[in-house]
C-alpha atoms as a PDB file:
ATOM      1  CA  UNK A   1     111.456  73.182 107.220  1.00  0.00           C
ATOM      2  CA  UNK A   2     110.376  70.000 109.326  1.00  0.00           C
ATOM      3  CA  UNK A   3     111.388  66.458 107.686  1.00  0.00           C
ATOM      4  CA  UNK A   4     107.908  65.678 106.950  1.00  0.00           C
ATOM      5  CA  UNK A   5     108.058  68.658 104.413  1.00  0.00           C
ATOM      6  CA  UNK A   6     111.108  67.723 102.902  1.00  0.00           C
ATOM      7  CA  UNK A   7     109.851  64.155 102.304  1.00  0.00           C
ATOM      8  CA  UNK A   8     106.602  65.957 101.064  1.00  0.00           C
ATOM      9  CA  UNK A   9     109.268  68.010  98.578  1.00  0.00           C
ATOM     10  CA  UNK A  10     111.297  64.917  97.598  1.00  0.00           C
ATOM     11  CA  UNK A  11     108.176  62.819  96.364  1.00  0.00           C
ATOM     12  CA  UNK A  12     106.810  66.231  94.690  1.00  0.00           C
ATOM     13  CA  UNK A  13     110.054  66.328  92.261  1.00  0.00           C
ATOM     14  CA  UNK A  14     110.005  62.226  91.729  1.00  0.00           C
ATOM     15  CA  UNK A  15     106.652  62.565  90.834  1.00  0.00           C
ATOM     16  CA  UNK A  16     107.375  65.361  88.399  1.00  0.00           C
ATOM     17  CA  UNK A  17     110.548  63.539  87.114  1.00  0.00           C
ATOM     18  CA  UNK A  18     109.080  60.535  86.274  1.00  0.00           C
ATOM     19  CA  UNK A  19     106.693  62.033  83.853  1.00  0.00           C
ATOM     20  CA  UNK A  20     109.008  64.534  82.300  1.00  0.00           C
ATOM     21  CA  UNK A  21     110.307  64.028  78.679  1.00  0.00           C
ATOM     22  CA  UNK A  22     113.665  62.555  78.901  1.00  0.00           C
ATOM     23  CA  UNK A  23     116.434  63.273  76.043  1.00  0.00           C
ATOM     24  CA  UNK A  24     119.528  60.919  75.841  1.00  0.00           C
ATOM     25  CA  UNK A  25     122.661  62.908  74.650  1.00  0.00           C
ATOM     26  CA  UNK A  26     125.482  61.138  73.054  1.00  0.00           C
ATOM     27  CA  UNK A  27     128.867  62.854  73.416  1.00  0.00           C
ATOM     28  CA  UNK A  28     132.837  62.720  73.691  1.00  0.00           C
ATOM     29  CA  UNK A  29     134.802  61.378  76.887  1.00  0.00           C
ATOM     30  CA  UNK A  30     136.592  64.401  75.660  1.00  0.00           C
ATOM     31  CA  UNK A  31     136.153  68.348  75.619  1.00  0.00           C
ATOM     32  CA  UNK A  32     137.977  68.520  72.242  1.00  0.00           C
ATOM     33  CA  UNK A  33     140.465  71.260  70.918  1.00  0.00           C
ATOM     34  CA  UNK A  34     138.044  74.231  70.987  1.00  0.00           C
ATOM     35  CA  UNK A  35     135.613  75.592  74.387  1.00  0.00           C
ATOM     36  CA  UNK A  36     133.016  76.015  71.840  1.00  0.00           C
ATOM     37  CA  UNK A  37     131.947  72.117  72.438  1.00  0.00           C
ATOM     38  CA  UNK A  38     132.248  72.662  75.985  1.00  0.00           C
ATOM     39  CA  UNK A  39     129.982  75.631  76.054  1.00  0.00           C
ATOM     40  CA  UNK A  40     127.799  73.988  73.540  1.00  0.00           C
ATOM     41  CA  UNK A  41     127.378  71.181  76.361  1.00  0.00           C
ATOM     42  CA  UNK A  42     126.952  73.203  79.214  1.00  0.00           C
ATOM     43  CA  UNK A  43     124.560  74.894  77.298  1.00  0.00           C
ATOM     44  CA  UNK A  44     122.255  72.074  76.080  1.00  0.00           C
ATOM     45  CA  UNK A  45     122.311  71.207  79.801  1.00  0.00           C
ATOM     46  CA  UNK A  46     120.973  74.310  80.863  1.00  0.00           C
ATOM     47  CA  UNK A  47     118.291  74.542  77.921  1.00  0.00           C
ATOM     48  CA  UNK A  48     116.922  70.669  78.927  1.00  0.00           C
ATOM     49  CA  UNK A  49     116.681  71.728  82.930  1.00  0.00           C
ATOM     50  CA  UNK A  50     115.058  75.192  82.066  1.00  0.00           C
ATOM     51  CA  UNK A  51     112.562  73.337  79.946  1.00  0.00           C
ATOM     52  CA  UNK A  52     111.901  70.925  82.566  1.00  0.00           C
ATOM     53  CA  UNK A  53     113.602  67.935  80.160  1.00  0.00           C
ATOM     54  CA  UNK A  54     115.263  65.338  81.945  1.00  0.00           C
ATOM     55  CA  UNK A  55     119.242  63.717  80.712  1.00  0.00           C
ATOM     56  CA  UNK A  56     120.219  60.620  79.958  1.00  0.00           C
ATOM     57  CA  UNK A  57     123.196  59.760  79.101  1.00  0.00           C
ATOM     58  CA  UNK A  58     126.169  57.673  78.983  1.00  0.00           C
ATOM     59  CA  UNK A  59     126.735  58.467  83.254  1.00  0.00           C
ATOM     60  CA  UNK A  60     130.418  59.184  83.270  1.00  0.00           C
ATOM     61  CA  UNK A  61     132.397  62.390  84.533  1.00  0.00           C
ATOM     62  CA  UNK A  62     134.668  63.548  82.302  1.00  0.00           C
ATOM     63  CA  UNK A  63     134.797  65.349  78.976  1.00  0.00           C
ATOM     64  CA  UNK A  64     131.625  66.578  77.554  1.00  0.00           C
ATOM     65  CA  UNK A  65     129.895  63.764  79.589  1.00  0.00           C
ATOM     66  CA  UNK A  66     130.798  65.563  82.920  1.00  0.00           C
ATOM     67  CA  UNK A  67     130.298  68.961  81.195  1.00  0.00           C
ATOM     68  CA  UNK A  68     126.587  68.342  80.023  1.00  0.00           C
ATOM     69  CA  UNK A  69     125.692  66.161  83.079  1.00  0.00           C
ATOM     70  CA  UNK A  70     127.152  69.014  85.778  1.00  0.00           C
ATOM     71  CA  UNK A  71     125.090  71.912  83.746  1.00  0.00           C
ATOM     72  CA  UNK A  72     122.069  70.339  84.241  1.00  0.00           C
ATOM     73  CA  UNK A  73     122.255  69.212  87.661  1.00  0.00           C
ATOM     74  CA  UNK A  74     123.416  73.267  88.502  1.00  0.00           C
ATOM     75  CA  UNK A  75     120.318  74.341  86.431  1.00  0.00           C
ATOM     76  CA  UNK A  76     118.256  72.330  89.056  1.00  0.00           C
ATOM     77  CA  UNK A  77     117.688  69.406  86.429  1.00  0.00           C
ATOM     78  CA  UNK A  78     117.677  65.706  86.370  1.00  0.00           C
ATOM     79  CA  UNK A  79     120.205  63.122  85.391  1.00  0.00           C
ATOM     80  CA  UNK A  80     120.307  59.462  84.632  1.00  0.00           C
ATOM     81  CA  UNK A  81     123.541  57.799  83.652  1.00  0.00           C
ATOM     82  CA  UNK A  82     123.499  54.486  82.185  1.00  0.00           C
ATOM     83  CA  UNK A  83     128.097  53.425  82.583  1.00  0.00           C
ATOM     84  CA  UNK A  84     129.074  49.737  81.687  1.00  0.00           C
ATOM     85  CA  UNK A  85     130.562  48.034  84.575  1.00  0.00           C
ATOM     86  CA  UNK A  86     134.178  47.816  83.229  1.00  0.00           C
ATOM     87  CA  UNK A  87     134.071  51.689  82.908  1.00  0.00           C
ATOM     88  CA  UNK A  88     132.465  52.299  86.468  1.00  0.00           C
ATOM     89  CA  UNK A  89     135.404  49.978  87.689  1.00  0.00           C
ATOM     90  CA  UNK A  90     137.751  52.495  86.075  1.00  0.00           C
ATOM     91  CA  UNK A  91     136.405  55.205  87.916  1.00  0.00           C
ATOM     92  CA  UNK A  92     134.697  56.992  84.569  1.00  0.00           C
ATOM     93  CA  UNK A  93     131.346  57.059  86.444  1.00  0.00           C
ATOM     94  CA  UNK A  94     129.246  60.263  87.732  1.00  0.00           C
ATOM     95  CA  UNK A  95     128.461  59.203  91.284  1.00  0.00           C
ATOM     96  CA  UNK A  96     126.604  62.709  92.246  1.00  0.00           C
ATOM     97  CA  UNK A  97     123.989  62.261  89.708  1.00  0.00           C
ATOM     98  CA  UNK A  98     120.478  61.902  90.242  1.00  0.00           C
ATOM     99  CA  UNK A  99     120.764  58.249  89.009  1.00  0.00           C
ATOM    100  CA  UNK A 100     123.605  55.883  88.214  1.00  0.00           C
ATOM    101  CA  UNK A 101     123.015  52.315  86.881  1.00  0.00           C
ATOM    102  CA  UNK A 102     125.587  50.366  86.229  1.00  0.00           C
ATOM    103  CA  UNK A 103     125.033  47.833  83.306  1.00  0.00           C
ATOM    104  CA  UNK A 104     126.813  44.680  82.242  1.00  0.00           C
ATOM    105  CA  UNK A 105     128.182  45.935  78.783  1.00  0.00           C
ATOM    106  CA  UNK A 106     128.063  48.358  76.114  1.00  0.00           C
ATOM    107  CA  UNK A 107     125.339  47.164  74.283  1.00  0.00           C
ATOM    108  CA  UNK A 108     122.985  46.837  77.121  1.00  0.00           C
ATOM    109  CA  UNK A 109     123.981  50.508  77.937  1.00  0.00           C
ATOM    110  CA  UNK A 110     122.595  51.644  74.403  1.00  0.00           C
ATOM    111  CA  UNK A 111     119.565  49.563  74.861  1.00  0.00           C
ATOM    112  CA  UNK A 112     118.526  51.254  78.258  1.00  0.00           C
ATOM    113  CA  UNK A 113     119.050  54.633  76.962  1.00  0.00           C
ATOM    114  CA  UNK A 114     116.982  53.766  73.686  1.00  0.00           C
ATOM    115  CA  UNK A 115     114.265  52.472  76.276  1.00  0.00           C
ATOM    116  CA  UNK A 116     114.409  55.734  78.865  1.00  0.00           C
ATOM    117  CA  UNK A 117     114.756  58.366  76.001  1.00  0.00           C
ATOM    118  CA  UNK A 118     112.024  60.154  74.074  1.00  0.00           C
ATOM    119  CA  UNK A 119     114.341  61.931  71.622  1.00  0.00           C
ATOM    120  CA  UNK A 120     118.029  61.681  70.488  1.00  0.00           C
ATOM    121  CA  UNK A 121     121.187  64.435  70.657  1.00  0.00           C
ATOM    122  CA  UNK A 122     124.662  64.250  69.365  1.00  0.00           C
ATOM    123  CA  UNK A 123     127.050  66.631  70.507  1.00  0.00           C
ATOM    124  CA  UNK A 124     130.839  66.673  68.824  1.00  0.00           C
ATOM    125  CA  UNK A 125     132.619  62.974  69.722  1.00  0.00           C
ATOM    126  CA  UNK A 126     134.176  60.364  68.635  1.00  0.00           C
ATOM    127  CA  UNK A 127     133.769  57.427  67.072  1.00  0.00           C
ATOM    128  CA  UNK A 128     131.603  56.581  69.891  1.00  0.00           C
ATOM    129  CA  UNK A 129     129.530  59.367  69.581  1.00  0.00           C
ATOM    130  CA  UNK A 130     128.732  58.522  65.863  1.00  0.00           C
ATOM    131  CA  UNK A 131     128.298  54.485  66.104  1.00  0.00           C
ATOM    132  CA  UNK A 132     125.661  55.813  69.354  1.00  0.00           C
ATOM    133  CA  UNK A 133     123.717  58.051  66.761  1.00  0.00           C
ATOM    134  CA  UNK A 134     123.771  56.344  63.868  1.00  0.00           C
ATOM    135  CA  UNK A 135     122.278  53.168  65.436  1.00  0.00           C
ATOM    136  CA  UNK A 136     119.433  55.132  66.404  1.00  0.00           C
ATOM    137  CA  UNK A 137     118.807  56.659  63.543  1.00  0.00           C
ATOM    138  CA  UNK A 138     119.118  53.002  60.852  1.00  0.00           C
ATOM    139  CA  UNK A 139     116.818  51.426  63.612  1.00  0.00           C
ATOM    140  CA  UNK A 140     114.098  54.155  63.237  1.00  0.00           C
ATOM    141  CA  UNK A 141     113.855  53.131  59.112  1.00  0.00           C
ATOM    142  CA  UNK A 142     113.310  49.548  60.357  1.00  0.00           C
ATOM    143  CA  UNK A 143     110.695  50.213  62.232  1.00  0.00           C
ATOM    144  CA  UNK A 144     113.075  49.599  65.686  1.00  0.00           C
ATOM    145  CA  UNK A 145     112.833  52.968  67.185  1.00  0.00           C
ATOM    146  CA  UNK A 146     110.388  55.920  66.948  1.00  0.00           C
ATOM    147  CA  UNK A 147     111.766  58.154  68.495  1.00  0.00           C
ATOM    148  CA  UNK A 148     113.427  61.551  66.890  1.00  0.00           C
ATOM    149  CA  UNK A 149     117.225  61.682  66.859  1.00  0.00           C
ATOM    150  CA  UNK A 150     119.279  65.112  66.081  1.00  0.00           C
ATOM    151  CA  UNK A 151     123.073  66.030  65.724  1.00  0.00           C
ATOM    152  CA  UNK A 152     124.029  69.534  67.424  1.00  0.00           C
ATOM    153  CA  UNK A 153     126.324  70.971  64.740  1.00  0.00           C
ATOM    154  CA  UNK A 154     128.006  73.049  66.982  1.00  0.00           C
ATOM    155  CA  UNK A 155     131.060  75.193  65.160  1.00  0.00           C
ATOM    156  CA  UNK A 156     130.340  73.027  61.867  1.00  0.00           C
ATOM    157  CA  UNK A 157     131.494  70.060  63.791  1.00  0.00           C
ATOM    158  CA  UNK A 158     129.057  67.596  61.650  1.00  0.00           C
ATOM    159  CA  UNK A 159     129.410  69.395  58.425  1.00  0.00           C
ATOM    160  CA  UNK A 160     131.097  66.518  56.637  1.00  0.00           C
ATOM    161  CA  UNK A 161     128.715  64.037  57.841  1.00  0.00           C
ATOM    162  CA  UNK A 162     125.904  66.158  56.722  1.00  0.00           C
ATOM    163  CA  UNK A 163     127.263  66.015  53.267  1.00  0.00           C
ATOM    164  CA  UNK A 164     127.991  62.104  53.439  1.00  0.00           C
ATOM    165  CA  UNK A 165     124.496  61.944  54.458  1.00  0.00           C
ATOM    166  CA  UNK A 166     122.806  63.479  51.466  1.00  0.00           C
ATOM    167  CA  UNK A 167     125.592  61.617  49.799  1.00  0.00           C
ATOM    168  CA  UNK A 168     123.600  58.859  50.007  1.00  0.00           C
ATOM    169  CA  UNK A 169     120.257  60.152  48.871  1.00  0.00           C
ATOM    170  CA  UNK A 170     122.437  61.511  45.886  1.00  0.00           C
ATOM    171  CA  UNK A 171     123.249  57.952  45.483  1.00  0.00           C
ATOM    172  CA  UNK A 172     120.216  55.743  46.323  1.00  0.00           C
ATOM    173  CA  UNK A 173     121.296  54.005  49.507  1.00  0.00           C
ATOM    174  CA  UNK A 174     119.060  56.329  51.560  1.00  0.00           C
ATOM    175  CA  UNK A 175     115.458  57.737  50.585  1.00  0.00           C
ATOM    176  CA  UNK A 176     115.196  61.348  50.817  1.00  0.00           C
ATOM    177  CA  UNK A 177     112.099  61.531  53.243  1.00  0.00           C
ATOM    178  CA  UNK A 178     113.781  58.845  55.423  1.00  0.00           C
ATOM    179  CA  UNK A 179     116.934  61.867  55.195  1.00  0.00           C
ATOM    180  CA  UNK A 180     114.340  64.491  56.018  1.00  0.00           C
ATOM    181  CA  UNK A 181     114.204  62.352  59.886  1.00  0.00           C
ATOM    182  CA  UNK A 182     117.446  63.682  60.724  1.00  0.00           C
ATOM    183  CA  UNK A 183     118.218  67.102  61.522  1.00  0.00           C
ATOM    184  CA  UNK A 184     121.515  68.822  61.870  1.00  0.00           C
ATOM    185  CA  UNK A 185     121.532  72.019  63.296  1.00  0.00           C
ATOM    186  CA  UNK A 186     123.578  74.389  65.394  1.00  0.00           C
ATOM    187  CA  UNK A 187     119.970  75.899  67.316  1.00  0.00           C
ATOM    188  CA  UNK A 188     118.371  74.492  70.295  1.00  0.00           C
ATOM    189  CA  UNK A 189     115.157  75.959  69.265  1.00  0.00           C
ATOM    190  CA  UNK A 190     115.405  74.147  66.190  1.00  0.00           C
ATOM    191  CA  UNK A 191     116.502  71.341  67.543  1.00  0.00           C
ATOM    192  CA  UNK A 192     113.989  71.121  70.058  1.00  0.00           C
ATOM    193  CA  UNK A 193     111.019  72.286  67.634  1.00  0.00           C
ATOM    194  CA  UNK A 194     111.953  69.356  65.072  1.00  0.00           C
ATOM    195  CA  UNK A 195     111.868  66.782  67.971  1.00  0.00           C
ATOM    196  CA  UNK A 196     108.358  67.913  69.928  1.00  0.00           C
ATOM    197  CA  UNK A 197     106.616  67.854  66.112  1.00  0.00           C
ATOM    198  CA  UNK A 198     108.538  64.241  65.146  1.00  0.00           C
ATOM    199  CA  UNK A 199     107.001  61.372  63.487  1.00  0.00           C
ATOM    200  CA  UNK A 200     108.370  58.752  62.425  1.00  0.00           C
ATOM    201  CA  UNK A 201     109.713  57.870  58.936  1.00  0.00           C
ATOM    202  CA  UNK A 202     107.201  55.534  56.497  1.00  0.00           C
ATOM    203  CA  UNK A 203     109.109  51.824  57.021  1.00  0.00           C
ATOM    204  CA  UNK A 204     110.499  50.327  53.730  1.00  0.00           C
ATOM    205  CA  UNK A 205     108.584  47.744  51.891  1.00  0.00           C
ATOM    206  CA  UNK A 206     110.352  45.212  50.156  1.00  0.00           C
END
C-alpha cells in the first residue's frame, strides 16, 4: 500500500472515531485478589471495540486501567486517557494509546471525561473508583449530567453497595425512580441495553 492510501486509511478511522459513542470506565490502579476483575476488564474492552464503542478513561497503565485500555486497543479499538500531571510525572501514564492528555489535576480529569463520555462504567476499585461513580451519578439528579452511569458487578463485587443504595430509598434520602437510574449488573448486554435506552431521571423540585 502507497502512503497516499494509508493517509486515505488514517483519516477513514478519525473520521469514524470521532463520531463513535464513547464510554468512560472508572476502575482500580489495581487488578485485585481474584483474575475474575481482570478478565472482567479485558473483557469489557473487547465488548466496547467489537461494538465499535470508543474508551475513556483515567489513561494510566497499570492495574485494571492497563488491563481494560490494552484489550481494547488489541480488539482494534480506540482509547483516550485523560492522567493528571503529577501522575504522568510518576510514570502511571499509557503512552501507546490512541490519545493521552495530560491535565492539571484531578478534578479537571473528571470533568473532561464527564465532557467526552456518553455513558458511565464502574468496574471493581477503590475508593477512587467509587468517589468517580458516585459523582456522576448525584450530578445526574441535579440536573448536572445526563448521561447513563452503570456499575459492572463482576463476582458480587458491588453487592454491598447495591444494598446501601436501596438503603436509602428504604430510608428517604433517595427517590426510588431516581434509584431505578442506576443499574448494577454482572451482563454486558444488560449493561449496554440499559445505557442505549437511558433517559434521564425527573430533577427534584423543591
Amino acid at each position: 500500500m502507497n502512503w497516499r492510501g494509508k493517509i486515505a486509511i488514517t483519516l477513514k478511522l478519525r473520521k469514524e472515531f470521532s463520531f463513535m459513542k464513547k464510554i468512560a470506565v472508572f476502575c482500580g490502579a489495581a487488578e485485585g485478589e481474584s483474575p475474575r476483575y481482570t478478565a472482567a476488564a479485558q473483557q469489557l474492552g473487547k465488548y466496547l471495540a467489537n461494538h465499535q464503542m470508543g474508551l475513556v478513561y483515567g489513561g494510566g497503565k497499570y492495574g485494571l486501567m492497563g488491563q481494560i485500555a490494552t484489550a481494547v486497543l488489541e480488539s482494534g479499538g480506540y482509547v483516550e486517557g485523560i492522567i493528571p500531571q503529577n501522575l504522568a510525572d510518576r510514570g502511571a501514564s499509557y503512552s501507546a494509546i490512541s490519545k493521552l492528555e495530560v491535565v492539571e489535576n484531578m478534578p479537571v480529569r473528571k470533568q473532561r471525561m464527564m465532557e467526552l463520555a456518553d455513558g458511565f462504567v464502574a468496574l471493581p476499585g477503590g475508593p477512587g473508583t467509587l468517589e468517580e461513580i458516585a459523582e456522576v451519578y448525584s450530578w445526574s439528579l441535579i440536573g448536572e449530567n445526563a448521561k447513563p452511569c452503570a456499575l459492572y458487578n463482576v463476582a458480587h463485587y458491588y453487592d454491598a453497595l447495591q444494598e446501601f443504595y436501596d438503603r436509602m430509598v428504604k430510608n428517604g434520602f433517595l427517590a426510588k425512580p431516581a434509584r431505578e437510574k442506576l443499574l448494577f449488573s454482572d451482563s454486558l448486554d444488560e449493561i449496554f441495553q440499559f445505557i442505549n435506552s437511558y433517559t434521564p431521571p425527573a430533577i427534584r423540585q423543591y
